[in-house]
Coordinates of C-alpha atoms in Angstrom, one line a residue:
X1429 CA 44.7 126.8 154.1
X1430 CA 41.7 126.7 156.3
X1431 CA 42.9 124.6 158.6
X1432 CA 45.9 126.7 159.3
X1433 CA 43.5 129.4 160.0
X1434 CA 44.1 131.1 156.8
X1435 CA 47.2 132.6 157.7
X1436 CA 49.3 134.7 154.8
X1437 CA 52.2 132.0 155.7
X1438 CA 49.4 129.2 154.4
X1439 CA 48.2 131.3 151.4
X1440 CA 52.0 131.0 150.5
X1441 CA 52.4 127.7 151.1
X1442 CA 49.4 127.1 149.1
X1443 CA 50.5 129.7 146.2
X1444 CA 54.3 127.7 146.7
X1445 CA 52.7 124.7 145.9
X1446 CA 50.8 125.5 143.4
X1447 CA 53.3 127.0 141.0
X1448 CA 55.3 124.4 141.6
X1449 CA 52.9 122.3 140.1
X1450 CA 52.4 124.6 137.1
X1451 CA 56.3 124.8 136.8
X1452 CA 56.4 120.6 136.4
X1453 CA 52.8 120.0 135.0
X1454 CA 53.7 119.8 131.2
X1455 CA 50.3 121.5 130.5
X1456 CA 51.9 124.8 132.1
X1457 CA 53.7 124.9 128.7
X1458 CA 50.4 125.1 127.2
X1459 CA 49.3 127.5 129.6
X1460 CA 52.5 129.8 129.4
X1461 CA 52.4 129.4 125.3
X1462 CA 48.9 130.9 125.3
X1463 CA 49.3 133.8 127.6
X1464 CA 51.7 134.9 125.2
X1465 CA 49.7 134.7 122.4
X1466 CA 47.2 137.0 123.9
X1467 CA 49.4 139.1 125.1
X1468 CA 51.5 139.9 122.0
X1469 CA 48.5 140.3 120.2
X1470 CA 47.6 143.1 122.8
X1471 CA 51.1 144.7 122.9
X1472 CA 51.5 144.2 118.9
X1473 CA 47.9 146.3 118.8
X1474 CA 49.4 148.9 121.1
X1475 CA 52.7 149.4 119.5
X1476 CA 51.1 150.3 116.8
X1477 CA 48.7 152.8 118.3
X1478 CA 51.8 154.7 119.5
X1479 CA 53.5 154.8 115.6
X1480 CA 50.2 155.2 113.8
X1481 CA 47.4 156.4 116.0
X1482 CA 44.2 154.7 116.7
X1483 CA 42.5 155.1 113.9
X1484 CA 44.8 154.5 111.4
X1485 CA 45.4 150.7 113.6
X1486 CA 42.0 150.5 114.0
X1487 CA 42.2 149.9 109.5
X1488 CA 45.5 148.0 109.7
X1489 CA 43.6 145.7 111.6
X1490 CA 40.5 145.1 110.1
X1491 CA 38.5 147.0 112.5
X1492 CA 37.9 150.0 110.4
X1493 CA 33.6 149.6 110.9
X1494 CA 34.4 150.9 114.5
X1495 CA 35.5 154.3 113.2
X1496 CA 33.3 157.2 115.0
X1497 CA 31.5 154.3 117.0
X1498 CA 30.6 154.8 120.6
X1499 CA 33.2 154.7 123.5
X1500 CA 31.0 151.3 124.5
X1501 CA 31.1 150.0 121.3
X1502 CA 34.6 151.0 121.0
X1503 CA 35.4 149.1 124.1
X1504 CA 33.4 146.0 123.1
X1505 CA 35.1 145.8 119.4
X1506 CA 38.4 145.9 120.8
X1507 CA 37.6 143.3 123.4
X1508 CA 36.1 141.2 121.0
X1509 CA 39.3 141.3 119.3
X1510 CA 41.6 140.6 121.7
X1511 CA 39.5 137.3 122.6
X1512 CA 39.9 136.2 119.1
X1513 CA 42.8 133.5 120.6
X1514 CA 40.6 129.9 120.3
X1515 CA 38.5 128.3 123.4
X1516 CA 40.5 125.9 125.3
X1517 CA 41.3 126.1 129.1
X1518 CA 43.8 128.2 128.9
X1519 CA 42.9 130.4 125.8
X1520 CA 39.6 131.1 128.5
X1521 CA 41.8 132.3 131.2
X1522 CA 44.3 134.3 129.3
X1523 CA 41.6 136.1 127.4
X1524 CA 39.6 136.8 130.8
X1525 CA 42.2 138.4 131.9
X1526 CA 43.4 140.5 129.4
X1527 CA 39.6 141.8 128.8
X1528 CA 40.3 142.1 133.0
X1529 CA 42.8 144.5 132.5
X1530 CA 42.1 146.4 129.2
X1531 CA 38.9 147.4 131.1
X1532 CA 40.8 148.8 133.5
X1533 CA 42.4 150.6 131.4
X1534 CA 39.7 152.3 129.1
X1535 CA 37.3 152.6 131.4
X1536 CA 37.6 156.6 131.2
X1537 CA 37.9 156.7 127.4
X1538 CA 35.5 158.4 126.2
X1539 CA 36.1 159.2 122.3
X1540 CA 38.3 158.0 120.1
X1541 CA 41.1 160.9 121.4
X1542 CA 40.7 159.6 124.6
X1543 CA 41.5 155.8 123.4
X1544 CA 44.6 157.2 121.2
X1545 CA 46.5 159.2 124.5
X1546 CA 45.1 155.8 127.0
X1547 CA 46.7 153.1 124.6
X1548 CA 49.7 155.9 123.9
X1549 CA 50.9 156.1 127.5
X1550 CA 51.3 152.6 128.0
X1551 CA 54.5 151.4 129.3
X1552 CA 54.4 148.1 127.4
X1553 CA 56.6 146.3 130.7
X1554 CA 54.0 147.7 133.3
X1555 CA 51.2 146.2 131.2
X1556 CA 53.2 142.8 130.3
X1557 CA 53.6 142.1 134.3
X1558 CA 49.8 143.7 135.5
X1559 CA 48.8 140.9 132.3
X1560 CA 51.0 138.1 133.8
X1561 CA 49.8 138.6 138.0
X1562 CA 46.4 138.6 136.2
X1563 CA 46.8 135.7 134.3
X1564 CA 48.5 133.7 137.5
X1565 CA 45.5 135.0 139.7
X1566 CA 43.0 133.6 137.4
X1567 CA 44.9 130.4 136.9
X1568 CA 45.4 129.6 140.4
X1569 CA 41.3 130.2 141.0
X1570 CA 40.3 128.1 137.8
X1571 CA 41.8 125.4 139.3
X1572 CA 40.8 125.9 143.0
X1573 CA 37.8 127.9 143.1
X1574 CA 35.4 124.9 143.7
X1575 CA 37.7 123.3 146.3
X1576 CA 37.9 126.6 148.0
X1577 CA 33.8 127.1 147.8
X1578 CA 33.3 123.9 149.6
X1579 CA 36.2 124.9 152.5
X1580 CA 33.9 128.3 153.8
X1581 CA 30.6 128.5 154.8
X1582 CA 29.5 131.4 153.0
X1583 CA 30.8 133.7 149.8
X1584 CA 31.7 136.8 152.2
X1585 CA 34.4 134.6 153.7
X1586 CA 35.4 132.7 150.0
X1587 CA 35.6 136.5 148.7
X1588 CA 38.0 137.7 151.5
X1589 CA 39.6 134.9 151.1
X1590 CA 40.4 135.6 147.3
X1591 CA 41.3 138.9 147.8
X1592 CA 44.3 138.0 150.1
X1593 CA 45.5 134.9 147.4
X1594 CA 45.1 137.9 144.9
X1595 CA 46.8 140.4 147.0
X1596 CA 49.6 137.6 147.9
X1597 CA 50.6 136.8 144.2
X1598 CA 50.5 140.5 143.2
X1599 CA 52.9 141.5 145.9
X1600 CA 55.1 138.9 145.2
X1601 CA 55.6 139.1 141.8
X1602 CA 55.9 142.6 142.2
X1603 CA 58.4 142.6 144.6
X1604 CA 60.4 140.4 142.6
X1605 CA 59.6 140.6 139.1
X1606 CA 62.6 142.0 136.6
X1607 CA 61.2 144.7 134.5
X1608 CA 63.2 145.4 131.8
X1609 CA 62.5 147.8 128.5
X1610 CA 60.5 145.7 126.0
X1611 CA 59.7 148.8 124.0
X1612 CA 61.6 147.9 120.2
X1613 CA 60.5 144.3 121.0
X1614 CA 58.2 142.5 117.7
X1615 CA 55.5 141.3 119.0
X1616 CA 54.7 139.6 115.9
X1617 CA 57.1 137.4 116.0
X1618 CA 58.8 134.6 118.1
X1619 CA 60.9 137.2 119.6
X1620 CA 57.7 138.5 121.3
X1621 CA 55.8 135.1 122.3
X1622 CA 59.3 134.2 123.3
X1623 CA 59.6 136.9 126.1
X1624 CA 56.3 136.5 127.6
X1625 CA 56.9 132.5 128.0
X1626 CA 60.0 133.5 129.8
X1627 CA 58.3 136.2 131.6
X1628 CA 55.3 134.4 133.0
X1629 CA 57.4 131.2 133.8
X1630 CA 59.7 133.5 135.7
X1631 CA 56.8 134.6 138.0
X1632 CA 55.5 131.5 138.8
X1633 CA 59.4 130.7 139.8
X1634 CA 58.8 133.8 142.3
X1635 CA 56.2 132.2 143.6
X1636 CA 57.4 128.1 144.1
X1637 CA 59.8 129.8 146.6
X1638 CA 58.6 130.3 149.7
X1639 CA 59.9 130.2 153.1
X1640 CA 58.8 131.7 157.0
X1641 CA 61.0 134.3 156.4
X1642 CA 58.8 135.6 153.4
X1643 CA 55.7 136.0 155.4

């Protein structure tokens, strides 16, 4: 990647390779398995904001001491939740990024109304695919970060260089990715964990193909 002067056409032969990897390595079942685990939890959570409300899912779920609690504490219950998952590789990288991207989205709640419309106006296909390129972008520097450290000479240049692999597998898998209304889907069920396993390994099949022609 350095070498070729760190060129988009070498982050995508680097990103090509990679998933490629991911796609054969019989670990990215593993890896695949958990992000849906997380993320049905997540979408399971916010499905039932939308029929119920947020406080009345806040007592379906057991959270019912975070009732008239601070938007901070709010914020920190839920993520707490959503990280309930287990603690193996993967379980790390799919609960960082869902706590990633939940923060992102409540950072301007501020009382429980404002959590109730946020988690509301969720368009469960938009959040499945930000949670997937999330998930991929974190993968891709678990594995690589230390290699990558030891390429530059300083973290200025190791940080622009992670925003362009970031930027790389974002556009691409948003340029490509099939969105499709998951809306009705059960998200406690197979059906659910199903569709994300499908989902995520159809994103790193967007990103195993790469030719000059893409960059």
């Amino acid at each position: 990647m350095v070498r070729n002067g760190f060129s988009e056409s070498s982050i995508g032969k680097s990103i090509s390779s990679f998933s490629r990897a991911m796609k054969g390595n019989q670990d990215n079942t593993s890896g695949s398995s958990t992000a849906a685990r997380v993320g049905a939890k997540a979408l399971s959570f916010i499905n039932d904001v939308k029929s119920i409300g947020f406080i009345n899912t806040l007592d379906k779920i057991g959270l019912s001491h975070l009732k008239g609690s601070s938007s901070k504490e709010l914020r920190t219950g839920l993520l707490e939740y959503f990280n309930e998952s287990g603690n193996g590789f993967y379980d790390s990288i799919a609960q960082q990024s869902m706590s990633e991207l939940m923060r992102e989205l409540l950072q301007s709640a501020e009382n429980e109304q404002d959590f109730d419309e946020i988690l509301s106006s969720i368009k469960n296909e938009e959040f499945l695919r930000e949670f997937i390129i999330k998930f991929i972008q974190n993968c891709f520097f678990a594995n690589f970060a230390e290699k990558l450290l030891s390429l530059f000479e300083g973290l200025e240049k190791y940080d622009v260089a992670q925003q362009s692999v970031k930027t790389y597998i974002r556009n691409s898998i948003e340029s490509e990715y099939p969105m499709e209304d998951v809306s009705n889907v059960d998200w406690t069920g197979p059906e659910g964990n199903k569709i994300i396993q499908e989902k995520c390994n159809k994103a790193y099949e967007i990103l195993s193909i790469w030719s000059e022609t893409l960059v």
